[in-house]
XYZ file of C-alpha atoms in Angstrom:
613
model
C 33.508 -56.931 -71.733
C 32.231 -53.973 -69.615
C 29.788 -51.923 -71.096
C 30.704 -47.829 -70.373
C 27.499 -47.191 -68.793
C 28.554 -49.588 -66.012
C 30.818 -49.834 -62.967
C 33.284 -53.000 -62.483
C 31.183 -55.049 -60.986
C 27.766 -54.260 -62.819
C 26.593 -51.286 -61.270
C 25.344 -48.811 -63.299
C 26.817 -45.018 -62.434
C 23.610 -43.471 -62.289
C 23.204 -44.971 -58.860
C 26.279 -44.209 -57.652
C 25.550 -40.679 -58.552
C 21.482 -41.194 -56.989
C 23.207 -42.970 -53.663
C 25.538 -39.893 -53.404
C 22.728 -36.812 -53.452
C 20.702 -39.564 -51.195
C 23.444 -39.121 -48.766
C 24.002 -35.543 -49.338
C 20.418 -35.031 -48.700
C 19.592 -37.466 -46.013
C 22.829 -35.304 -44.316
C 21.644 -32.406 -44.334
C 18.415 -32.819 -43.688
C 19.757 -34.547 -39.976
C 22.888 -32.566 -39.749
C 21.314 -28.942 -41.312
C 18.566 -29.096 -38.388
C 21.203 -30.769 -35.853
C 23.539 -27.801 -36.875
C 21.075 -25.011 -36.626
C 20.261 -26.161 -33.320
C 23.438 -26.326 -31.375
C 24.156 -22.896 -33.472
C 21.112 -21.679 -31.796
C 21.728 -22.733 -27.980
C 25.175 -20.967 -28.374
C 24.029 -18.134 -29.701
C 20.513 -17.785 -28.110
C 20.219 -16.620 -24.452
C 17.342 -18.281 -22.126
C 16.629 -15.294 -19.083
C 16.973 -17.147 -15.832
C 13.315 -16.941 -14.185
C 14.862 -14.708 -11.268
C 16.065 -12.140 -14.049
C 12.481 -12.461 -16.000
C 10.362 -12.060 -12.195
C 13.087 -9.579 -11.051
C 12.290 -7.242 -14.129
C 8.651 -7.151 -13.382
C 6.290 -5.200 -11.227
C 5.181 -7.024 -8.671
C 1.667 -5.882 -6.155
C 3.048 -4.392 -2.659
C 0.834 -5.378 0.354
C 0.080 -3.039 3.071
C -0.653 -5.153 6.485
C -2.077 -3.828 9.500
C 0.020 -3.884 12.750
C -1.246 -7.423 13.155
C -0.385 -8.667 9.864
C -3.586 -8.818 7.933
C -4.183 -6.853 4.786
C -5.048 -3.353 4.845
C -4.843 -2.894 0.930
C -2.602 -3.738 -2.255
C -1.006 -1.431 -4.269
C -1.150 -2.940 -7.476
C 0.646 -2.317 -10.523
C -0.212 -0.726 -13.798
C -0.174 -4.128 -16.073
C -2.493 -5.715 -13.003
C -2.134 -7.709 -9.678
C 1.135 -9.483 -9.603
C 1.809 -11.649 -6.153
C 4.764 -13.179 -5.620
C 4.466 -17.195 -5.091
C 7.681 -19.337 -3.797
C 7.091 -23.041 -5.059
C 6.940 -24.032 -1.458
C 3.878 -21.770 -1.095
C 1.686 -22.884 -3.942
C -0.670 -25.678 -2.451
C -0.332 -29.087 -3.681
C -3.875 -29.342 -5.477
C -3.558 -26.276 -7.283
C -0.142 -27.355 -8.389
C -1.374 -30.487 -9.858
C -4.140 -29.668 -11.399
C -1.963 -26.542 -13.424
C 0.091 -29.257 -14.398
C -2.358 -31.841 -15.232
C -4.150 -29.582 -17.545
C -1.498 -27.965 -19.102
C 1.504 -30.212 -19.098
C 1.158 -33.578 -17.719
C 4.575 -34.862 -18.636
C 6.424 -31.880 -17.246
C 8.141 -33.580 -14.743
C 9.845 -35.825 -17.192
C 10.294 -33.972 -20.169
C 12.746 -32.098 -21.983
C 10.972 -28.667 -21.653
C 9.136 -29.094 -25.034
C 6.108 -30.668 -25.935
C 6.942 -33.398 -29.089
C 3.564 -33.006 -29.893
C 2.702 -29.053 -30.273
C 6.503 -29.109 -31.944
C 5.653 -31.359 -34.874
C 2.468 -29.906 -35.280
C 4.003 -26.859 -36.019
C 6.396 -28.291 -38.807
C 3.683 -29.758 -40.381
C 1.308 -26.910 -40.598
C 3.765 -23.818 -40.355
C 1.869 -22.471 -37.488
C 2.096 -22.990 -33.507
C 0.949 -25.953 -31.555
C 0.205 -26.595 -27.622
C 2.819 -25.864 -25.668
C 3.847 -27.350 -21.912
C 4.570 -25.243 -18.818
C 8.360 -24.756 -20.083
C 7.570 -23.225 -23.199
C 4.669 -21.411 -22.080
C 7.239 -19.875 -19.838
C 9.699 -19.486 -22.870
C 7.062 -17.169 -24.691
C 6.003 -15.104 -21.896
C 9.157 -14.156 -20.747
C 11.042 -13.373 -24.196
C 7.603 -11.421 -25.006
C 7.457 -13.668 -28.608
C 4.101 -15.113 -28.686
C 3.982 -15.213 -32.646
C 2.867 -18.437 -33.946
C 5.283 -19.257 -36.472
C 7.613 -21.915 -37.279
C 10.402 -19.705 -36.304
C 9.208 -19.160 -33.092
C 8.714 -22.529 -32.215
C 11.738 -23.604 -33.461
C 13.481 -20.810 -31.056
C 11.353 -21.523 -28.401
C 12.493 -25.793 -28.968
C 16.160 -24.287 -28.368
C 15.337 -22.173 -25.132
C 13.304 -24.958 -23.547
C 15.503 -27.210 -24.072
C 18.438 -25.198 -22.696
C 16.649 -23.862 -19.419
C 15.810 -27.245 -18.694
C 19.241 -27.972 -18.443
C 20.204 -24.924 -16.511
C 17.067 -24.295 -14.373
C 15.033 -27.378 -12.226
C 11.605 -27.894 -12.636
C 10.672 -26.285 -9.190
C 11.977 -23.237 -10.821
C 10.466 -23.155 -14.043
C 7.293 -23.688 -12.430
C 7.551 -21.254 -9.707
C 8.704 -18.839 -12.646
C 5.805 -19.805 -14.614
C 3.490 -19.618 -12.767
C 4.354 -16.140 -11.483
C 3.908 -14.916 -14.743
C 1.162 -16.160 -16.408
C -2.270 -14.399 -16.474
C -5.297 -15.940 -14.399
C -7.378 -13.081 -16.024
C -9.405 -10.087 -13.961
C -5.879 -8.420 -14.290
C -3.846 -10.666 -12.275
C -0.751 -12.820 -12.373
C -0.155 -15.791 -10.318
C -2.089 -17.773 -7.921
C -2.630 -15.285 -5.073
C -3.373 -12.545 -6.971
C -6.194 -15.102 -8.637
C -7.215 -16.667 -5.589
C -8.325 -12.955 -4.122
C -10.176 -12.020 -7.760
C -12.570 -15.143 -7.940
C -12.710 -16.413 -4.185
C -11.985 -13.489 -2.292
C -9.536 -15.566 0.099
C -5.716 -16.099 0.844
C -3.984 -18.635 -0.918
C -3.329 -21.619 1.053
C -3.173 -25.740 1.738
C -7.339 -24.643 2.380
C -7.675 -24.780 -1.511
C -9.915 -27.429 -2.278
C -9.776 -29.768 -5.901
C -12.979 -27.598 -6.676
C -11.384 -24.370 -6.847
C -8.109 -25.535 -8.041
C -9.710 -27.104 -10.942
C -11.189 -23.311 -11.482
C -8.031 -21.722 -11.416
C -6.009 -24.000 -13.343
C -8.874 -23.503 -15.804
C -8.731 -19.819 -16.606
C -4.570 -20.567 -17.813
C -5.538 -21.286 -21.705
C -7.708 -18.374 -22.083
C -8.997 -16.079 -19.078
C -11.141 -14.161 -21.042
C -13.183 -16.484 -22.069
C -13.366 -18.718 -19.344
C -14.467 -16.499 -17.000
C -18.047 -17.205 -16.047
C -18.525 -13.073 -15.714
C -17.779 -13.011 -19.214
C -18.971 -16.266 -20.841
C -21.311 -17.551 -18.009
C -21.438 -20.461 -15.957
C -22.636 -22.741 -18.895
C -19.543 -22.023 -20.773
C -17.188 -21.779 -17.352
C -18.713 -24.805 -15.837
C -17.454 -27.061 -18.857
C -13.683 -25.715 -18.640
C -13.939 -26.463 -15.369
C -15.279 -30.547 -16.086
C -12.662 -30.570 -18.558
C -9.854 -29.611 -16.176
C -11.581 -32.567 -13.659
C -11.705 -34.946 -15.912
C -7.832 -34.012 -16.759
C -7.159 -34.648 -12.789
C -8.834 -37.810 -12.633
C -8.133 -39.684 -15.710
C -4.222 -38.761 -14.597
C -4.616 -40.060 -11.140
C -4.125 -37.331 -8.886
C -8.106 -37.588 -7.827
C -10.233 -40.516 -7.200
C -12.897 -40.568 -9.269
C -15.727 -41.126 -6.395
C -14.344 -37.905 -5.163
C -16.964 -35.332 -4.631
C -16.310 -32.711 -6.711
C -18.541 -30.316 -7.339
C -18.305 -26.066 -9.921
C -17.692 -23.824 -7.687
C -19.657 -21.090 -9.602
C -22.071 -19.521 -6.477
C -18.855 -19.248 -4.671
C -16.826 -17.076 -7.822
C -16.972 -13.484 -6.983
C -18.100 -10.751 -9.253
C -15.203 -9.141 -10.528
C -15.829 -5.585 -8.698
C -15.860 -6.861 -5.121
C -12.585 -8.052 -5.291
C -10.644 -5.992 -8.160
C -6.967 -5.461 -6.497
C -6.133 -1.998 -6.449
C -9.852 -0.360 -5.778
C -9.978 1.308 -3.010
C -12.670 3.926 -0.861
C -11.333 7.507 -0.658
C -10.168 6.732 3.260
C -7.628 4.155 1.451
C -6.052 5.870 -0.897
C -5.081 8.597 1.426
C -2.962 5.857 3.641
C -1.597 4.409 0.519
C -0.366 7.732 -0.182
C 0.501 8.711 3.265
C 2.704 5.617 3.503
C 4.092 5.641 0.328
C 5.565 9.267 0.228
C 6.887 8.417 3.697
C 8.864 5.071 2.620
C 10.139 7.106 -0.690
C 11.892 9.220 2.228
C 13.101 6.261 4.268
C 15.091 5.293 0.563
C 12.450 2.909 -0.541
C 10.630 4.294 -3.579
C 7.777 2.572 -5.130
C 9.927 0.943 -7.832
C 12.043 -0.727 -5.264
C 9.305 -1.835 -3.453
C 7.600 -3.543 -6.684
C 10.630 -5.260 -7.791
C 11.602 -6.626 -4.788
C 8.057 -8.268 -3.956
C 8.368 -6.403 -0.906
C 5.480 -6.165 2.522
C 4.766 -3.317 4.300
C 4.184 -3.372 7.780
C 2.217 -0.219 8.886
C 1.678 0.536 12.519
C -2.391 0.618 11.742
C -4.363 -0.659 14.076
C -7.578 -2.358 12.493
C -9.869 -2.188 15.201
C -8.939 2.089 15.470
C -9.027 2.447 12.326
C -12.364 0.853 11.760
C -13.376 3.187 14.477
C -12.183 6.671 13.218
C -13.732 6.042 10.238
C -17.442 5.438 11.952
C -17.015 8.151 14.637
C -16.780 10.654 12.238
C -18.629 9.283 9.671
C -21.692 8.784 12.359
C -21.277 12.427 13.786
C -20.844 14.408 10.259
C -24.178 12.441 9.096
C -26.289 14.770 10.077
C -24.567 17.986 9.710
C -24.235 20.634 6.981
C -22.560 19.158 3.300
C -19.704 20.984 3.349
C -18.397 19.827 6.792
C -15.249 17.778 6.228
C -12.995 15.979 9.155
C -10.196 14.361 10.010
C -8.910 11.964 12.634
C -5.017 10.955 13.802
C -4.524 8.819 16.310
C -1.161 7.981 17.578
C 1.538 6.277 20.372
C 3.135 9.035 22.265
C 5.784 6.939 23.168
C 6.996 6.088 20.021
C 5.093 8.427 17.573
C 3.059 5.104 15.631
C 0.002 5.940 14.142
C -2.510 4.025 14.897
C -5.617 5.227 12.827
C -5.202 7.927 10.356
C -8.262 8.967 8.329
C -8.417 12.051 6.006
C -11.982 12.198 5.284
C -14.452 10.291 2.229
C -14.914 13.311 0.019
C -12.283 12.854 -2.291
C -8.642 12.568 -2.987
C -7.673 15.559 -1.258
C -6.218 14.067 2.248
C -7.268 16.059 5.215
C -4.988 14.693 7.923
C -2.169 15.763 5.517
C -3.764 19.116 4.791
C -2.776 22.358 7.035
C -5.713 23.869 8.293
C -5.091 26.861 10.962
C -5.015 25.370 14.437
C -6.659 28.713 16.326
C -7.037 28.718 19.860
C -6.054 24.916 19.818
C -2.681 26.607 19.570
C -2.707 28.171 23.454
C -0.751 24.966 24.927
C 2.638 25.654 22.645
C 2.106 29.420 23.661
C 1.966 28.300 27.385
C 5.369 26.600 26.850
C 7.436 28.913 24.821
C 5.668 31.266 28.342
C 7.204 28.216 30.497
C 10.645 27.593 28.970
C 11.315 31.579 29.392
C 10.896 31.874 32.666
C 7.289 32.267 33.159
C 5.702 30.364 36.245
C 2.871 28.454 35.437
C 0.371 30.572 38.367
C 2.751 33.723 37.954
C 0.536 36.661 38.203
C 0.086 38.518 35.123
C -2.260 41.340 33.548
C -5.186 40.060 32.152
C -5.673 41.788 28.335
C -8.731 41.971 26.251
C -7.074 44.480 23.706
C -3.256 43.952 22.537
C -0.779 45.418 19.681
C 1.034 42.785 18.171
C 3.228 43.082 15.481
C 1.809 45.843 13.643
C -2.239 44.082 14.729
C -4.622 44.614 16.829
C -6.382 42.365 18.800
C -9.358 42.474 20.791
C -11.548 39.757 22.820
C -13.482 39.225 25.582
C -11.882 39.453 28.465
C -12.427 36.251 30.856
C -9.349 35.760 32.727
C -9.908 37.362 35.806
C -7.981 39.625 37.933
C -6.457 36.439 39.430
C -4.935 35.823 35.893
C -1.570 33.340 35.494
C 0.103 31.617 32.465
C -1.867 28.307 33.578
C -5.286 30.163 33.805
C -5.213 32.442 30.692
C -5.137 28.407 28.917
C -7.584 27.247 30.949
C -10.360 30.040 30.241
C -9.221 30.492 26.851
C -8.364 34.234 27.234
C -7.042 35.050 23.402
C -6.234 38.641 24.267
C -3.843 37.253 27.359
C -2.089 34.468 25.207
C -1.398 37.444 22.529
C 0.078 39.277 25.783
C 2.096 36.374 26.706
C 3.209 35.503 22.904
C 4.379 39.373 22.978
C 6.381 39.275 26.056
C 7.889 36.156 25.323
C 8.887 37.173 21.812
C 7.438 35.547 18.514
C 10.441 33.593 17.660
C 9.955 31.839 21.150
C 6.332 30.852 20.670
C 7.823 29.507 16.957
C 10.737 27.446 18.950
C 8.384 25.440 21.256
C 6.135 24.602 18.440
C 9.147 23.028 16.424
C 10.401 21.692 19.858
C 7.158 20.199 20.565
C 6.914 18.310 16.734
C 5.764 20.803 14.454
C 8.299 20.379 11.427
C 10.322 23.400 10.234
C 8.731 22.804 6.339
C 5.881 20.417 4.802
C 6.271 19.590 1.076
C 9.098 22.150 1.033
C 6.862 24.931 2.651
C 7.996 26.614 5.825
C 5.458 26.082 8.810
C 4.489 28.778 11.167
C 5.663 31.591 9.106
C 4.609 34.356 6.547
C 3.717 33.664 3.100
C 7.495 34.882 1.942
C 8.394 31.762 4.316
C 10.896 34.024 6.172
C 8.880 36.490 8.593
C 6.910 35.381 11.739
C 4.033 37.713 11.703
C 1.212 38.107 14.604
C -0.873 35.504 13.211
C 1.256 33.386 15.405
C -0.082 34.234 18.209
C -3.990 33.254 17.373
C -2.941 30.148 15.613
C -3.367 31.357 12.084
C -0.695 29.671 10.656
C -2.046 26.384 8.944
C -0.913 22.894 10.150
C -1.471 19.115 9.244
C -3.811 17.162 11.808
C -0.509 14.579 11.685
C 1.602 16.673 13.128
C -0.599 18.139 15.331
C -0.823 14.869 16.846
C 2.593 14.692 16.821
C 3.250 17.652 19.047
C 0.509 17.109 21.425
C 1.915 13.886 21.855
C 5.183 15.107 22.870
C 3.859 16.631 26.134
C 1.677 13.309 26.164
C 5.026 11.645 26.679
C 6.634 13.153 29.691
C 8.506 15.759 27.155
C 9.815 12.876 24.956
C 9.320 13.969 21.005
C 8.511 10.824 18.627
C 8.464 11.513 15.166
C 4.811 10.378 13.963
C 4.972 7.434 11.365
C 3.004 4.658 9.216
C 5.962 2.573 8.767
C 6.796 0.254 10.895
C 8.439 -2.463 9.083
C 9.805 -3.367 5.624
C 9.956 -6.978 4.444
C 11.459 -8.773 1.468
C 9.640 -11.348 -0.092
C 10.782 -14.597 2.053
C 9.401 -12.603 5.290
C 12.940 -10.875 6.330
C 12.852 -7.575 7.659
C 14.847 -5.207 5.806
C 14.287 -2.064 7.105
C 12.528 -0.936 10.092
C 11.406 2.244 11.609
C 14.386 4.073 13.971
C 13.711 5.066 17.469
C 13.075 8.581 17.479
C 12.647 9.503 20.786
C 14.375 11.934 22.417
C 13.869 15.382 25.121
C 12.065 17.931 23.716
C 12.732 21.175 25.499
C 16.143 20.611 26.189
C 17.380 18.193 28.856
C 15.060 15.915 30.270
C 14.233 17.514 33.614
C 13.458 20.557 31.798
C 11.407 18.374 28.821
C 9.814 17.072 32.076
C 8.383 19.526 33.819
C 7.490 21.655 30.873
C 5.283 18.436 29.967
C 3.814 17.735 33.300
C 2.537 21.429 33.934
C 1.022 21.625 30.143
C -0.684 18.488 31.168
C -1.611 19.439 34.544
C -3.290 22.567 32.858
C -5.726 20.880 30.123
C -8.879 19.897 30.500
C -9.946 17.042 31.966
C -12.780 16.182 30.184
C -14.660 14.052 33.073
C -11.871 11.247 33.081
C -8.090 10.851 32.580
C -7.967 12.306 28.848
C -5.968 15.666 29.044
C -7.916 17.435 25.831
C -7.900 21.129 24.471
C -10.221 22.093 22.311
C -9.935 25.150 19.443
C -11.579 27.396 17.193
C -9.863 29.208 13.521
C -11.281 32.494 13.291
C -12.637 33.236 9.630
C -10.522 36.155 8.552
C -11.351 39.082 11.177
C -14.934 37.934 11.825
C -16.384 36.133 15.089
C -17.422 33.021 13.227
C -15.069 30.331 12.513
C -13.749 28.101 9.940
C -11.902 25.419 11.584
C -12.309 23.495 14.923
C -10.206 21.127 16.797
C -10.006 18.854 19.342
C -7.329 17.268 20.659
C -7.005 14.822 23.627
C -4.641 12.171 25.372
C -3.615 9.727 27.678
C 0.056 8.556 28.395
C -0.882 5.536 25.885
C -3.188 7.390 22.903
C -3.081 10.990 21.483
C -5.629 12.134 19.449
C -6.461 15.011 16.898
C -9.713 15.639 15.136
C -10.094 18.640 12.718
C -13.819 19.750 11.713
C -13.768 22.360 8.541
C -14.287 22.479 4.632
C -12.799 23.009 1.521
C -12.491 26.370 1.564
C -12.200 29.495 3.886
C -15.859 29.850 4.505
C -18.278 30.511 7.865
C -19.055 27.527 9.543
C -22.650 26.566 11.467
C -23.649 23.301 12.592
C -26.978 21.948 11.949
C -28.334 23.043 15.196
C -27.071 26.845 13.847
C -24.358 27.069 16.304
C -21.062 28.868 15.287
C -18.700 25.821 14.744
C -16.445 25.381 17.580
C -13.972 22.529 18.811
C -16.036 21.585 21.983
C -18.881 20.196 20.042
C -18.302 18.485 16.820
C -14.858 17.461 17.108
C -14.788 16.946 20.645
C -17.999 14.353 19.977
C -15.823 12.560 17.316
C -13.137 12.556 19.429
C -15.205 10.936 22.132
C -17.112 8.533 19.959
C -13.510 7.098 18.627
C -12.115 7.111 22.090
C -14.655 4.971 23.401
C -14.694 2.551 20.822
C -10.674 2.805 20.731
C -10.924 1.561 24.289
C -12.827 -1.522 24.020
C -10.837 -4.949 23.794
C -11.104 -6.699 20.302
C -13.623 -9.132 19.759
């Protein structure tokens, strides 16, 4: 007889009923989290590295015309250089990943570990490089179960999708070294001061790879060597118990070599700096590359700088302003002729206003575009012509020494400087004229969206034409001095030489400009050669002019120039101040172009002329 409590067979049907929620349970608690997990990598979406790096500012580098660095321009969120895989040195590459995730090469993009220790506690545990990269490129860095569950999913599925030369490339990129940087370049210039490369030694790869967990406090600027110095034995010890160093290998904290943070801070830069940077970057945003495009597409910027010039610009006027009054301010351009390439461009160390961007009124420095407006209207360069000392010129008088001579001529009138004879000439030949051969020669029709070389209602050519009282940038000065530098050829002056994406391909580069100024090129020519023929000299082959502004209708003067070139170099130098003011030098002399400016055009000229050492 079978009691009703029992099954055939014996078995009591409570344990049927206890084996049945067993299995229930023991289901759902593998299938529930087996469920929610291919749920989740359907429905979750890894971003591929290139989309996460792609969406991110990256630091543009400015190079020299040799290459080398002339200055980063570094985004808002900090110093972000772009790293292939192939370019991050083997050392610094295994000690990242024997620190931070030994097994990386073999694992499933999560660490078993950190993912456990999570369930257990309901908060987040280590992570490897893959999930490291998981949380800093969904922006999730909450320690929750959640998270970690999510970020199990994502690892997971980028490992399948991505290799592990990507993800680490990707990682690495992103990650903070501290001191405001990202990635191993960036890091390598904020503690060592030096270019990443295979010269990395175990010493300061150990470092690096040390400031991943937490920059802020490993730092020996903030925490000190004691505390630095142990990350950095921890980080060895990681290298050699794992095999990648010998343990007799001398090793040694590199803490005297470690930089303080404000000698190498990307992004700080001297007053001389900036105004490049901004110089260059205002012209790419013309060329159709904007600052954002730059930045996202890790790209390099060749300029057409010349380190050794620009080095000396900076110290010729530097030296020669030393001594004189405080409110002197200067600028130097130095360009190619030929092709219109600057090759030192310096607006001054007083502040962020840029002075070789900054019209200043040229003065008598003007005479040589007067001479060939005089020359392309059928003037002879040794015609004879009345000498003036008092003209009436558009509704102004003028009124100056006279110093021409009986003897005068076109060609003389520039040589002696006769103002009252050039206003003659500027009449005769008609305003509109004297305008023409300025624009033909390089001075641009607007700057900023300002008309050059005209009234203030940007329509009407008044008389200040004539004395050079129309304000113009030392750049384009440059520009159109050069053009009779070259044989009549006009280049248009430029930074930019060269744009390159961020495996080393040039993707833009500047056009040739060239081209005859004053018509054909027999005319361009000849107007060049007998504007050439008809500067000064100065003791050597340099053809130079040198000018004074007059200040208002005083005899003293507010701005002086000099400008001077050979077939290969053209140079401008502007001497003035912030303001419309009287000038003196220190000796008490009205300012004028043939002293200070004509020294700093010297001084740079020299030095410009010695070979490299």
């Amino acid at each position: 007889m079978t009691l009703a409590t029992e099954e055939p067979g014996g078995k009591p049907r409570k344990w049927r009923r206890v084996r049945r929620i067993a299995g229930w349970t023991l289901g759902l608690a593998v299938g529930g989290p087996l469920t929610a997990f291919w749920i989740s990598y359907l429905v979750l979406d890894v971003r591929s590295p290139q989309e996460v790096l792609a969406g991110l500012d990256k630091t543009v580098v400015l190079q020299y015309s040799d290459g080398s660095e002339l200055l980063k321009v570094v985004p808002a969120d900090g110093d972000r250089l772009f790293v292939p895989y192939a370019q991050v040195p083997a050392k610094l590459r295994d000690a990242i990943i024997a620190t931070e995730d030994p097994t990386f090469w073999d694992n499933q993009g999560f660490d078993p570990t950190g993912i456990g220790r999570a369930f257990l506690t309901g908060v987040g545990g280590g992570s490897g490089i893959t999930q490291q990269y998981i949380k800093k490129s969904t922006g999730d860095e909450d320690a929750t179960l959640g998270r970690k569950f999510a970020e199990l999913v994502l690892a997971t599925k980028i490992t399948q999708e991505q290799s592990k030369e990507q993800i680490f490339e990707s990682y690495v990129n992103i990650i903070s070294f501290g001191r405001g940087t990202f990635g191993p370049a960036a890091a390598m210039n904020a503690y060592f001061g030096k270019k990443l490369d295979d010269s990395i030694t175990w010493s300061e790869a150990a470092f690096l790879a040390g400031m991943i967990q937490s920059p802020s406090v490993h730092d020996p600027a903030a925490s000190g060597d004691i505390h630095a110095s142990r990350r950095w034995e921890y980080v060895r010890d990681k290298l050699v118990s794992r095999g990648y160093v010998k343990s007799g290998e001398p090793m040694a904290y590199p803490g005297a070599e470690v930089q303080p943070p404000s000698e190498t801070r990307a992004g700080r830069l001297t007053y001389d700096q900036f105004h490049v940077k901004q110089q260059v970057l205002a012209e790419l945003e013309q060329d159709g590359f904007p600052l954002s495009r730059l930045q996202q597409g890790t790209m390099t910027v060749e300029t057409t700088l010349d380190r050794g010039r620009q080095d000396a610009a900076k110290k010729a006027l530097r030296d020669r302003l030393a001594g004189e009054p405080k409110e002197f301010r200067g600028a130097l351009v130095a360009l190619d002729p030929k092709t219109g390439a600057v090759r030192a461009y310096q607006g001054g160390e007083q502040g962020v206003r840029d002075y070789a961007s900054t019209p200043h009124p040229l003065g008598s420095a003007f005479h040589p575009f007067t001479f060939a407006a005089a020359l392309r209207h059928g003037f002879g360069p040794d015609q004879p012509i009345p000498a003036f000392s008092k003209v009436d010129f558009l509704g102004e008088t003028f009124q100056y020494p006279e110093v021409c001579g009986k003897k005068c001529t076109p060609r003389r009138a520039v040589e002696t400087h006769a103002d009252g004879t050039l206003v003659a000439l500027a009449k005769k030949v008609g305003p509109d004229a004297v305008s023409e051969a300025a624009r033909q020669a390089g001075i641009p029709d607007t700057v900023d969206g300002a008309p050059t070389l005209r009234e203030k209602d940007g329509y009407l050519i008044g008389p200040g034409i004539a004395i050079g009282r129309y304000p113009l940038r030392p750049l384009d000065v440059a520009g159109a001095y050069g053009t009779f530098a070259a044989d009549g050829r006009r280049a248009t002056p430029h930074l930019v030489a060269k744009v390159r994406d961020e495996t080393g391909a040039v993707v833009w580069a500047h056009p040739e400009t060239s081209a005859p100024a004053f018509g054909d090129d027999d005319t361009s020519r000849r107007v060049a050669a007998e504007v050439t023929a008809t500067l000064h000299t100065d003791g050597g082959p340099v053809a130079q002019y040198t000018g004074q502004a007059e200040h208002g209708n005083s005899p003293d003067y507010q701005d002086a120039w000099a400008v001077g070139y050979t077939p290969q170099l053209v140079t401008a130098v502007w001497i003035g101040s912030d303001d419309e003011r009287r000038l003196k030098d220190a000796a008490g002399r009205k300012l004028t172009g043939d002293v200070v400016p004509a020294d700093v055009r010297r001084a740079f000229t020299a030095a410009a002329a010695r070979p490299p050492r």
